[in-house]
Tab-separated table of C-alpha atoms in Angstrom:
chain	number	residue	atom	x	y	z
A	7	MET	CA	-13.693	5.070	-25.732
A	8	LEU	CA	-16.389	3.048	-27.427
A	9	SER	CA	-14.777	3.859	-30.941
A	10	TYR	CA	-11.747	2.095	-29.668
A	11	ASN	CA	-12.748	-1.180	-31.099
A	12	GLU	CA	-13.181	-0.955	-34.075
A	13	LYS	CA	-9.649	0.119	-34.289
A	14	ILE	CA	-8.786	-2.315	-31.551
A	15	ARG	CA	-10.045	-5.698	-33.859
A	16	HIS	CA	-8.645	-3.887	-36.860
A	17	ILE	CA	-5.521	-3.692	-35.609
A	18	ALA	CA	-5.746	-7.139	-34.065
A	19	LYS	CA	-7.070	-9.014	-37.482
A	20	LYS	CA	-3.791	-7.250	-39.263
A	21	ILE	CA	-1.697	-8.745	-37.515
A	22	LEU	CA	-3.006	-12.180	-37.066
A	23	ALA	CA	-3.445	-12.369	-41.064
A	24	GLU	CA	0.304	-10.997	-41.572
A	25	GLY	CA	0.972	-13.816	-39.070
A	26	LYS	CA	2.933	-11.225	-37.181
A	27	VAL	CA	1.540	-13.094	-34.189
A	28	GLU	CA	-0.230	-16.647	-33.702
A	29	ILE	CA	-2.596	-15.021	-30.787
A	30	VAL	CA	-4.092	-12.134	-29.909
A	31	ILE	CA	-5.353	-12.028	-26.096
A	32	GLY	CA	-7.719	-8.886	-25.532
A	33	TYR	CA	-11.090	-8.386	-23.912
A	34	ARG	CA	-14.323	-10.154	-24.400
A	35	ARG	CA	-17.654	-9.640	-23.155
A	36	GLY	CA	-18.313	-11.096	-19.680
A	37	THR	CA	-21.236	-13.303	-18.522
A	38	LEU	CA	-22.174	-10.399	-15.613
A	39	PRO	CA	-21.770	-6.568	-16.217
A	40	MET	CA	-18.879	-4.722	-15.158
A	41	ILE	CA	-16.409	-7.754	-15.501
A	42	ASN	CA	-14.941	-8.154	-18.233
A	43	GLU	CA	-13.381	-11.784	-19.258
A	44	PRO	CA	-9.642	-11.877	-21.239
A	45	CYS	CA	-9.736	-13.585	-24.755
A	46	PHE	CA	-7.672	-15.422	-26.676
A	47	ILE	CA	-8.106	-14.986	-30.444
A	48	LYS	CA	-6.050	-17.294	-33.098
A	49	HIS	CA	-7.847	-16.679	-35.681
A	50	PRO	CA	-7.617	-12.899	-37.848
A	51	GLU	CA	-12.132	-14.118	-38.347
A	52	ASP	CA	-12.916	-13.754	-34.329
A	53	VAL	CA	-11.581	-10.509	-34.026
A	54	THR	CA	-15.177	-9.830	-33.300
A	55	ARG	CA	-15.276	-10.857	-30.152
A	56	LEU	CA	-12.799	-8.120	-28.691
A	57	ILE	CA	-14.114	-5.482	-27.191
A	58	TRP	CA	-13.469	-2.263	-24.973
A	59	ASP	CA	-14.721	-0.271	-22.369
A	60	ARG	CA	-15.019	0.992	-19.426
A	61	HIS	CA	-14.586	-2.573	-17.776
A	62	CYS	CA	-11.161	-3.520	-18.454
A	63	GLY	CA	-9.558	-4.012	-15.492
A	64	ILE	CA	-8.478	-7.042	-15.302
A	65	ASN	CA	-4.278	-6.970	-16.138
A	66	LEU	CA	-3.864	-8.944	-19.105
A	67	THR	CA	0.266	-9.364	-18.866
A	68	ASN	CA	-0.949	-12.192	-16.257
A	69	TYR	CA	-1.017	-13.808	-19.126
A	70	LEU	CA	2.403	-13.697	-20.735
A	71	THR	CA	4.403	-15.375	-18.041
A	72	GLN	CA	6.534	-18.040	-20.090
A	73	ARG	CA	5.058	-17.706	-23.373
A	74	LYS	CA	6.468	-19.246	-25.809
A	75	GLU	CA	4.764	-17.964	-29.022
A	76	ARG	CA	4.220	-14.583	-30.528
A	77	ILE	CA	1.809	-12.352	-29.070
A	78	GLY	CA	-0.416	-9.602	-29.610
A	79	ILE	CA	-1.275	-8.067	-26.422
A	80	ILE	CA	-3.913	-5.508	-25.251
A	81	ALA	CA	-2.566	-2.637	-22.800
A	82	LYS	CA	-3.688	0.388	-21.177
A	83	GLY	CA	-0.996	2.714	-19.545
A	84	CYS	CA	-0.616	0.024	-16.869
A	85	ASP	CA	-0.660	-3.125	-18.458
A	86	SER	CA	1.835	-1.488	-20.743
A	87	ARG	CA	4.523	-1.046	-17.562
A	88	ASN	CA	3.664	-4.222	-16.051
A	89	ILE	CA	5.192	-5.830	-19.222
A	90	ILE	CA	8.182	-3.717	-19.123
A	91	THR	CA	8.442	-5.504	-16.195
A	92	HIS	CA	7.746	-8.868	-17.157
A	93	ILE	CA	9.760	-8.578	-19.896
A	94	ILE	CA	13.292	-6.829	-17.401
A	95	GLU	CA	12.709	-10.352	-15.046
A	96	ASN	CA	13.012	-12.212	-18.111
A	97	LYS	CA	9.276	-13.504	-18.716
A	98	ILE	CA	8.713	-12.325	-22.064
A	99	LYS	CA	10.568	-11.533	-25.124
A	100	ARG	CA	10.025	-8.048	-26.162
A	101	GLU	CA	10.481	-9.344	-29.766
A	102	GLN	CA	7.830	-11.936	-28.425
A	103	LEU	CA	5.407	-8.764	-28.112
A	104	VAL	CA	3.453	-6.665	-30.070
A	105	ILE	CA	1.683	-4.181	-27.981
A	106	ILE	CA	-1.584	-2.582	-28.863
A	107	GLY	CA	-1.370	0.194	-26.550
A	108	VAL	CA	-4.423	1.726	-25.535
A	109	PRO	CA	-4.821	5.533	-23.993
A	110	CYS	CA	-6.711	5.011	-20.411
A	111	LYS	CA	-9.087	6.754	-18.966
A	112	GLY	CA	-10.023	4.920	-16.285
A	113	MET	CA	-11.880	1.956	-15.197
A	114	ILE	CA	-14.840	1.907	-13.709
A	115	ASP	CA	-15.189	0.131	-10.097
A	116	ARG	CA	-17.417	-2.800	-9.846
A	117	HIS	CA	-17.147	-2.502	-5.991
A	118	LYS	CA	-18.454	1.291	-6.306
A	119	ILE	CA	-21.273	0.481	-7.642
A	120	ALA	CA	-22.295	-3.065	-6.353
A	121	SER	CA	-22.425	-1.910	-3.506
A	122	GLN	CA	-25.101	1.456	-4.229
A	123	PHE	CA	-27.315	-1.418	-5.495
A	124	GLU	CA	-29.706	-4.222	-2.945
A	125	GLU	CA	-29.810	-6.033	-5.951
A	126	GLU	CA	-28.131	-8.040	-8.464
A	127	ILE	CA	-26.533	-5.485	-11.167
A	128	GLN	CA	-28.544	-5.860	-14.807
A	129	LYS	CA	-27.464	-3.819	-16.931
A	130	VAL	CA	-24.055	-1.382	-17.384
A	131	LYS	CA	-24.540	1.271	-20.122
A	132	GLU	CA	-21.869	3.739	-20.848
A	133	ASP	CA	-23.938	7.186	-21.875
A	134	GLY	CA	-21.071	10.675	-22.442
A	135	ASP	CA	-19.728	10.870	-19.420
A	136	LYS	CA	-22.560	9.709	-17.579
A	137	ILE	CA	-23.204	5.965	-16.698
A	138	VAL	CA	-26.636	4.432	-16.397
A	139	VAL	CA	-26.708	1.115	-13.955
A	140	THR	CA	-29.952	-1.031	-13.864
A	141	GLY	CA	-30.455	-4.052	-11.312
A	142	GLY	CA	-33.776	-4.880	-9.475
A	143	GLY	CA	-35.792	-2.408	-11.123
A	144	ILE	CA	-34.419	0.453	-10.474
A	145	GLU	CA	-32.150	3.107	-12.542
A	146	LYS	CA	-29.171	4.541	-11.907
A	147	ILE	CA	-26.979	7.097	-13.214
A	148	TRP	CA	-23.583	9.008	-11.699
A	149	LYS	CA	-21.262	10.980	-13.785
A	150	LEU	CA	-18.064	8.695	-15.283
A	151	SER	CA	-15.336	10.070	-12.773
A	152	ASP	CA	-17.138	9.621	-10.141
A	153	VAL	CA	-16.828	5.847	-10.104
A	154	LEU	CA	-13.794	4.951	-11.373
A	155	GLN	CA	-11.101	2.964	-9.598
A	156	GLU	CA	-9.257	4.043	-6.681
A	157	ASN	CA	-6.198	4.042	-8.772
A	158	CYS	CA	-7.235	5.714	-11.965
A	159	ILE	CA	-8.634	8.550	-10.069
A	160	ILE	CA	-4.563	8.980	-8.793
A	161	CYS	CA	-3.080	7.374	-12.225
A	162	THR	CA	-0.393	9.477	-14.054
A	163	HIS	CA	0.708	7.223	-16.574
A	164	ARG	CA	-2.791	6.571	-18.318
A	165	ASN	CA	-0.667	6.210	-21.991
A	166	PRO	CA	0.859	3.290	-22.759
A	167	VAL	CA	4.796	3.567	-22.111
A	168	ILE	CA	6.007	1.043	-24.654
A	169	TYR	CA	3.479	0.350	-27.919
A	170	ASP	CA	4.094	-0.907	-31.293
A	171	GLU	CA	0.528	0.176	-32.493
A	172	LEU	CA	-1.591	2.478	-30.891
A	173	VAL	CA	-5.083	2.297	-31.179
A	174	ALA	CA	-5.952	6.468	-30.443
A	175	GLU	CA	-4.634	9.890	-29.779
A	176	PRO	CA	-2.735	9.568	-26.532
A	177	VAL	CA	-4.713	11.269	-23.487
A	178	ALA	CA	-4.105	14.089	-21.376
A	179	GLU	CA	-2.197	13.266	-18.634
A	180	GLN	CA	-3.775	13.900	-15.187
A	181	LYS	CA	-0.696	16.493	-13.377
A	182	ASP	CA	-0.433	17.129	-9.747
A	183	VAL	CA	-2.335	14.186	-8.805
A	184	ASN	CA	-2.009	13.917	-4.692
A	185	ARG	CA	-1.387	10.113	-4.988
A	186	TYR	CA	-0.141	9.129	-1.391
A	187	GLU	CA	-2.354	11.122	1.065
A	188	ASP	CA	-3.687	8.193	2.400
A	189	ILE	CA	-0.678	6.343	3.061
A	190	ARG	CA	0.472	9.439	5.091
A	191	ARG	CA	-2.370	9.183	6.835
A	192	ILE	CA	-1.856	5.789	7.820
A	193	GLU	CA	1.683	5.821	8.590
A	194	ARG	CA	0.598	9.925	11.290
A	195	LEU	CA	-1.060	7.240	13.113
A	196	SER	CA	0.528	5.696	16.386
A	197	PRO	CA	1.643	1.883	15.839
A	198	ALA	CA	-0.970	0.755	18.314
A	199	GLU	CA	-3.518	2.491	15.821
A	200	LYS	CA	-1.804	1.139	13.258
A	201	ALA	CA	-1.562	-2.234	14.030
A	202	GLU	CA	-5.956	-1.951	14.413
A	203	PHE	CA	-5.999	-0.318	11.840
A	204	PHE	CA	-4.316	-3.221	9.705
A	205	ASP	CA	-6.685	-5.594	11.739
A	206	ASP	CA	-9.764	-4.002	10.471
A	207	LEU	CA	-9.045	-3.721	6.529
A	208	LEU	CA	-8.405	-6.917	6.769
A	209	ALA	CA	-10.900	-8.656	9.429
A	210	SER	CA	-12.997	-9.660	6.581
A	211	CYS	CA	-10.139	-11.640	4.096
A	212	ILE	CA	-11.364	-15.224	3.183
A	213	ARG	CA	-8.192	-16.039	1.895
A	214	CYS	CA	-9.312	-16.361	-1.408
A	215	TYR	CA	-5.696	-15.795	-3.431
A	216	ALA	CA	-7.216	-13.737	-5.696
A	217	CYS	CA	-5.510	-10.456	-5.174
A	218	ARG	CA	-2.809	-12.774	-5.420
A	219	ASN	CA	-3.527	-15.438	-9.168
A	220	VAL	CA	-5.113	-12.112	-10.695
A	221	CYS	CA	-1.613	-10.037	-10.246
A	222	PRO	CA	0.540	-10.012	-12.733
A	223	LEU	CA	4.119	-9.725	-10.263
A	224	CYS	CA	2.618	-13.337	-9.090
A	225	TYR	CA	3.672	-15.504	-11.676
A	226	CYS	CA	5.839	-17.980	-9.034
A	227	ASP	CA	5.602	-21.562	-9.801
A	228	THR	CA	4.818	-22.144	-5.659
A	229	CYS	CA	4.165	-18.952	-3.558
A	230	PHE	CA	4.457	-18.865	-0.230
A	231	VAL	CA	1.417	-19.582	0.751
A	232	ASP	CA	1.531	-22.434	-1.193
A	233	GLY	CA	4.226	-24.242	0.186
A	234	SER	CA	4.361	-26.647	2.643
A	235	GLN	CA	7.516	-28.125	3.727
A	236	PRO	CA	8.927	-25.277	5.343
A	237	GLN	CA	6.052	-23.906	5.581
A	238	TRP	CA	6.118	-20.383	6.446
A	239	VAL	CA	1.821	-19.480	6.802
A	240	GLY	CA	-0.663	-21.148	8.488
A	241	LYS	CA	-3.684	-22.211	6.257
A	242	SER	CA	-6.186	-20.907	8.497
A	243	GLN	CA	-7.895	-17.986	9.695
A	244	ASP	CA	-6.224	-16.621	11.812
A	245	PRO	CA	-5.678	-13.339	11.695
A	246	THR	CA	-2.026	-12.580	12.018
A	247	ASP	CA	-1.536	-15.899	8.865
A	248	ILE	CA	-4.244	-13.274	7.066
A	249	ARG	CA	-1.638	-10.278	8.389
A	250	THR	CA	1.230	-11.899	7.721
A	251	PHE	CA	-0.004	-13.453	4.063
A	252	HIS	CA	-1.021	-9.408	2.559
A	253	PHE	CA	1.801	-7.775	4.405
A	254	LEU	CA	4.813	-11.082	2.560
A	255	ARG	CA	2.968	-10.497	-0.921
A	256	ALA	CA	3.142	-6.525	-0.572
A	257	PHE	CA	6.321	-6.979	0.409
A	258	HIS	CA	7.419	-9.581	-2.423
A	259	CYS	CA	6.057	-6.658	-5.056
A	260	ALA	CA	8.134	-4.056	-3.744
A	261	GLY	CA	9.681	-2.474	-6.766
A	262	ARG	CA	7.804	-3.514	-9.129
A	263	CYS	CA	3.980	-3.062	-8.385
A	264	THR	CA	2.440	-0.345	-10.888
A	265	ASP	CA	-0.674	0.084	-9.442
A	266	CYS	CA	-2.258	-0.852	-11.378
A	267	GLY	CA	-6.008	-2.127	-9.262
A	268	SER	CA	-6.140	-5.464	-10.310
A	269	CYS	CA	-5.735	-6.258	-6.482
A	270	GLU	CA	-8.644	-4.461	-5.595
A	271	ARG	CA	-10.469	-4.933	-8.067
A	272	ALA	CA	-10.546	-8.977	-8.165
A	273	CYS	CA	-10.916	-9.019	-4.077
A	274	PRO	CA	-14.432	-10.728	-3.540
A	275	MET	CA	-15.108	-9.265	0.035
A	276	GLY	CA	-13.766	-5.239	-0.695
A	277	ILE	CA	-10.747	-4.902	0.766
A	278	LYS	CA	-9.167	-2.272	-0.156
A	279	VAL	CA	-5.489	-4.499	-0.624
A	280	ARG	CA	-3.787	-1.638	-2.532
A	281	THR	CA	-2.978	-0.301	0.552
A	282	LEU	CA	0.200	-2.278	1.479
A	283	THR	CA	1.156	-2.097	-2.052
A	284	LYS	CA	0.864	1.612	-2.554
A	285	LYS	CA	3.749	2.325	1.120
A	286	LEU	CA	6.220	0.325	-0.837
A	287	GLU	CA	5.167	2.058	-4.307
A	288	LYS	CA	5.707	5.564	-2.381
A	289	ASP	CA	8.792	4.473	-0.425
A	290	CYS	CA	10.192	3.416	-3.400
A	291	LEU	CA	10.306	6.720	-5.261
A	292	GLU	CA	10.914	9.276	-2.321
A	293	LEU	CA	13.582	6.211	-1.751
A	294	PHE	CA	14.996	5.099	-4.948
A	295	ASN	CA	13.342	7.847	-7.205
A	296	TRP	CA	11.729	4.573	-9.014
A	297	GLU	CA	9.149	4.306	-10.642
A	298	ALA	CA	8.258	0.740	-11.908
A	299	GLY	CA	8.059	-0.255	-15.304
A	300	ILE	CA	8.770	2.707	-16.910
A	301	ASP	CA	11.644	2.538	-18.928
A	302	LEU	CA	13.430	-0.656	-20.199
A	303	GLU	CA	17.334	-0.389	-19.697
A	304	GLN	CA	16.923	0.674	-15.820
A	305	ARG	CA	17.485	-1.990	-13.125
A	306	PRO	CA	14.894	-1.950	-10.535
A	307	PRO	CA	16.577	-0.578	-7.012
A	308	LEU	CA	16.295	-3.603	-5.487
A	309	THR	CA	19.075	-5.327	-7.772
A	310	THR	CA	21.116	-2.298	-7.568
A	311	TYR	CA	23.489	-0.986	-5.179
A	312	ASN	CA	24.443	2.475	-5.150
A	313	PRO	CA	26.660	3.868	-2.369
A	314	ASN	CA	24.512	6.527	-2.460
A	315	ASP	CA	21.348	4.350	-0.860
A	316	PRO	CA	20.249	5.795	2.175
A	317	ASP	CA	20.424	3.589	4.892
A	318	ASP	CA	18.907	5.263	8.234
A	319	THR	CA	17.933	1.989	9.301
A	320	PHE	CA	21.287	0.953	9.428
A	321	ARG	CA	23.563	1.660	12.150
B	86	MET	CA	7.321	-2.915	8.880
B	87	GLU	CA	6.248	0.219	11.108
B	88	TYR	CA	3.837	1.035	8.321
B	89	MET	CA	2.052	-2.266	9.277
B	90	GLY	CA	1.869	-1.793	13.386
B	91	ILE	CA	5.482	-3.024	14.384
B	92	GLU	CA	6.565	0.262	17.033
B	93	PRO	CA	9.693	1.800	15.455
B	94	GLY	CA	12.350	0.048	18.213
B	95	ARG	CA	11.246	-3.415	17.632
B	96	ILE	CA	13.577	-4.156	14.037
B	97	HIS	CA	17.324	-3.402	14.074
B	98	PHE	CA	19.716	-3.813	11.495
B	99	SER	CA	23.235	-3.379	11.684
B	100	TRP	CA	26.356	-3.510	10.829
B	101	ILE	CA	29.302	-5.197	12.614
B	102	SER	CA	32.280	-6.825	10.855
B	103	SER	CA	34.195	-9.932	12.577
B	104	ALA	CA	36.633	-7.554	14.392
B	105	GLU	CA	34.461	-5.326	16.132
B	106	ALA	CA	33.817	-7.102	19.383
B	107	THR	CA	33.145	-4.230	21.093
B	108	LYS	CA	30.595	-2.910	18.287
B	109	PHE	CA	28.553	-6.004	18.812
B	110	VAL	CA	28.454	-5.438	22.848
B	111	ASP	CA	26.927	-1.905	22.339
B	112	VAL	CA	24.265	-2.517	19.438
B	113	VAL	CA	23.475	-6.482	21.962
B	114	ASN	CA	23.333	-3.634	24.748
B	115	GLU	CA	21.536	-0.845	22.712
B	116	VAL	CA	19.569	-3.165	20.616
B	117	THR	CA	17.676	-4.534	24.272
B	118	SER	CA	17.510	-1.970	26.532
B	119	THR	CA	14.801	-0.079	23.388
B	120	VAL	CA	13.251	-3.436	22.996
B	121	LYS	CA	12.445	-3.729	27.005
B	122	ALA	CA	12.077	0.207	27.334
B	123	LEU	CA	8.935	-1.144	24.698
B	124	GLY	CA	7.618	-3.845	27.215
B	125	PRO	CA	6.122	-7.162	25.691
B	126	ARG	CA	4.192	-6.955	22.043
B	127	LYS	CA	0.905	-7.029	22.248
B	128	SER	CA	0.324	-6.731	18.204
B	129	PHE	CA	1.126	-9.345	15.140
B	130	VAL	CA	0.968	-12.505	18.377
B	131	LYS	CA	-0.243	-15.739	17.247
B	132	THR	CA	-2.423	-16.433	19.712
B	133	PRO	CA	-2.386	-21.079	19.882
B	134	LEU	CA	-6.044	-21.586	19.842
B	135	THR	CA	-6.511	-23.416	22.611
B	136	THR	CA	-5.124	-20.377	24.903
B	137	ALA	CA	-7.943	-17.616	22.890
B	138	LYS	CA	-10.101	-20.625	23.712
B	139	ASN	CA	-9.810	-20.452	27.385
B	140	LYS	CA	-9.163	-16.510	27.497
B	141	ALA	CA	-13.086	-16.873	25.756
B	142	ALA	CA	-14.146	-19.079	28.505
C	212	MET	CA	5.374	-7.109	35.098
C	213	SER	CA	9.231	-6.937	36.653
C	214	ASP	CA	11.266	-9.792	35.917
C	215	TRP	CA	10.132	-9.527	32.423
C	216	GLU	CA	12.808	-9.704	29.329
C	217	PRO	CA	12.232	-9.301	26.432
C	218	LYS	CA	13.063	-12.409	23.698
C	219	ILE	CA	15.593	-10.529	21.080
C	220	ILE	CA	15.769	-12.866	17.933
C	221	SER	CA	18.882	-11.987	16.008
C	222	PHE	CA	20.142	-12.799	12.155
C	223	LEU	CA	23.701	-12.766	12.744
C	224	CYS	CA	26.154	-12.896	9.292
C	225	ASN	CA	28.803	-16.381	9.535
C	226	TRP	CA	31.136	-13.388	9.036
C	227	CYS	CA	30.657	-10.700	10.342
C	228	SER	CA	29.072	-10.297	13.414
C	229	TYR	CA	28.302	-13.758	14.100
C	230	GLY	CA	32.252	-13.176	13.999
C	231	ALA	CA	32.207	-10.397	16.282
C	232	ALA	CA	30.206	-12.276	19.040
C	233	ASP	CA	32.356	-15.642	18.986
C	234	LEU	CA	35.640	-12.144	19.054
C	235	ALA	CA	33.648	-11.279	22.176
C	236	GLY	CA	32.820	-14.656	23.905
C	237	VAL	CA	37.343	-14.778	23.028
C	238	GLY	CA	37.250	-11.601	24.463
C	239	ARG	CA	35.506	-12.123	27.494
C	240	LEU	CA	33.329	-9.426	26.823
C	241	GLU	CA	29.610	-8.748	28.912
C	242	TYR	CA	25.879	-8.147	27.077
C	243	PRO	CA	22.414	-8.939	27.631
C	244	PRO	CA	21.280	-12.364	27.676
C	245	ASN	CA	18.471	-11.828	25.708
C	246	ILE	CA	19.267	-12.027	22.008
C	247	ARG	CA	18.315	-15.240	20.357
C	248	VAL	CA	20.793	-16.144	18.036
C	249	ILE	CA	20.380	-17.372	15.227
C	250	ARG	CA	23.670	-18.290	12.357
C	251	VAL	CA	22.936	-16.985	8.697
C	252	PRO	CA	25.249	-17.801	5.692
C	253	CYS	CA	24.522	-14.607	5.154
C	254	THR	CA	22.469	-11.271	5.886
C	255	GLY	CA	21.512	-11.666	2.493
C	256	ARG	CA	18.898	-14.694	3.646
C	257	VAL	CA	17.338	-12.743	5.759
C	258	SER	CA	14.302	-11.415	4.253
C	259	PRO	CA	10.771	-9.671	5.158
C	260	MET	CA	9.385	-13.487	5.651
C	261	LEU	CA	12.271	-14.310	8.631
C	262	ILE	CA	11.567	-10.758	10.841
C	263	LEU	CA	7.555	-11.735	10.165
C	264	THR	CA	7.341	-15.248	11.496
C	265	ALA	CA	9.906	-14.943	14.042
C	266	LEU	CA	7.040	-11.987	15.216
C	267	ARG	CA	4.529	-14.390	14.871
C	268	GLU	CA	6.052	-16.625	17.134
C	269	GLY	CA	6.123	-14.400	19.722
C	270	ALA	CA	9.288	-12.413	19.718
C	271	ASP	CA	9.336	-9.586	20.886
C	272	GLY	CA	12.600	-8.361	18.772
C	273	VAL	CA	14.306	-8.900	16.513
C	274	TRP	CA	18.147	-7.701	14.777
C	275	VAL	CA	19.202	-8.611	11.774
C	276	SER	CA	23.317	-7.468	11.725
C	277	GLY	CA	25.450	-8.057	8.713
């Protein structure tokens, strides 16, 4: 995947120089290992700042919302699905975009690696299908496939769904992935066990709202947790307030979430936020046969009515 | 909602036309009896700080 | 708790179930007094937020009816 670098820079330089776009949104190396930053390139000579490796987990679609200029954007499979969702929701126009598609083999889960080190991690190097991590004088080596993000392990859309330029040949999609095993396990619990499960899951939440800020779906001007008239959710650390925030955020993403894993990646406490959004994603797939961000033409299930829609919950 | 630990039967949805007073009464009866059978709700209630403190003391 | 009675918050549509409740009253039909009716202009207004808020504030059940 490291070899994508040259190609990405080449395409970015080309579209900037030709004046097709005014800005290219991509990734640059972050100040800390394993956290790449978004990067906005306006001049063709700056493209060398763009990089691509296994730490480009941020979903860049987040930076498209309501922009007016013509934009080149680097998109993995999940990002491209979010771009489609953005276009469907009129947050950006297709004509404004030059999408640089990147076939993706999964991003590295920084929580998984950080939890194996007592001290700060100083260096991370990719070497074939291995990853070498150094921190506190210790060196550890993993197979790449063992330290991928949870959502990447079960990803079925590694290749961009929509793109104008592709930096490499599409990679093979994963088949026969058991996407919802963990969700089914929770569904089998009794109501009391479920309540307890979510108590534990969300117990460490500090309500920094990083999951919301990083989410490309959360673009409301005023989020329901920030409003005070009416105040929907208490601002305290009360467990009920914390749960309300997480449950409702998940509901707001219903039928839109592409399981890009940004929320989980951003969480400083390592909470598995996707446990909630994934349930709704599963329901959308099972009830409405809907996967978000696949088709520009199809309307999302929550904005359409079909007489055959399941209505078992009604009487 | 069930997924997050609210018992099924706590939340009901129905569709009643304004002419269906009898159906309305039926549904009220049904909703009340299912909720009654479940008993008072334990999870997801916001406890005011004062009562929580009293309990702790 | 033998004398416990559930509190059920019901969101009723102005045009449908609220009308039905009205008709039930006019018709002198009897039903349990456990429901606390909130009239909404349309059940489309009822979001998960409202349901969660009701539960959070201590309702034992929620009933949404269009």
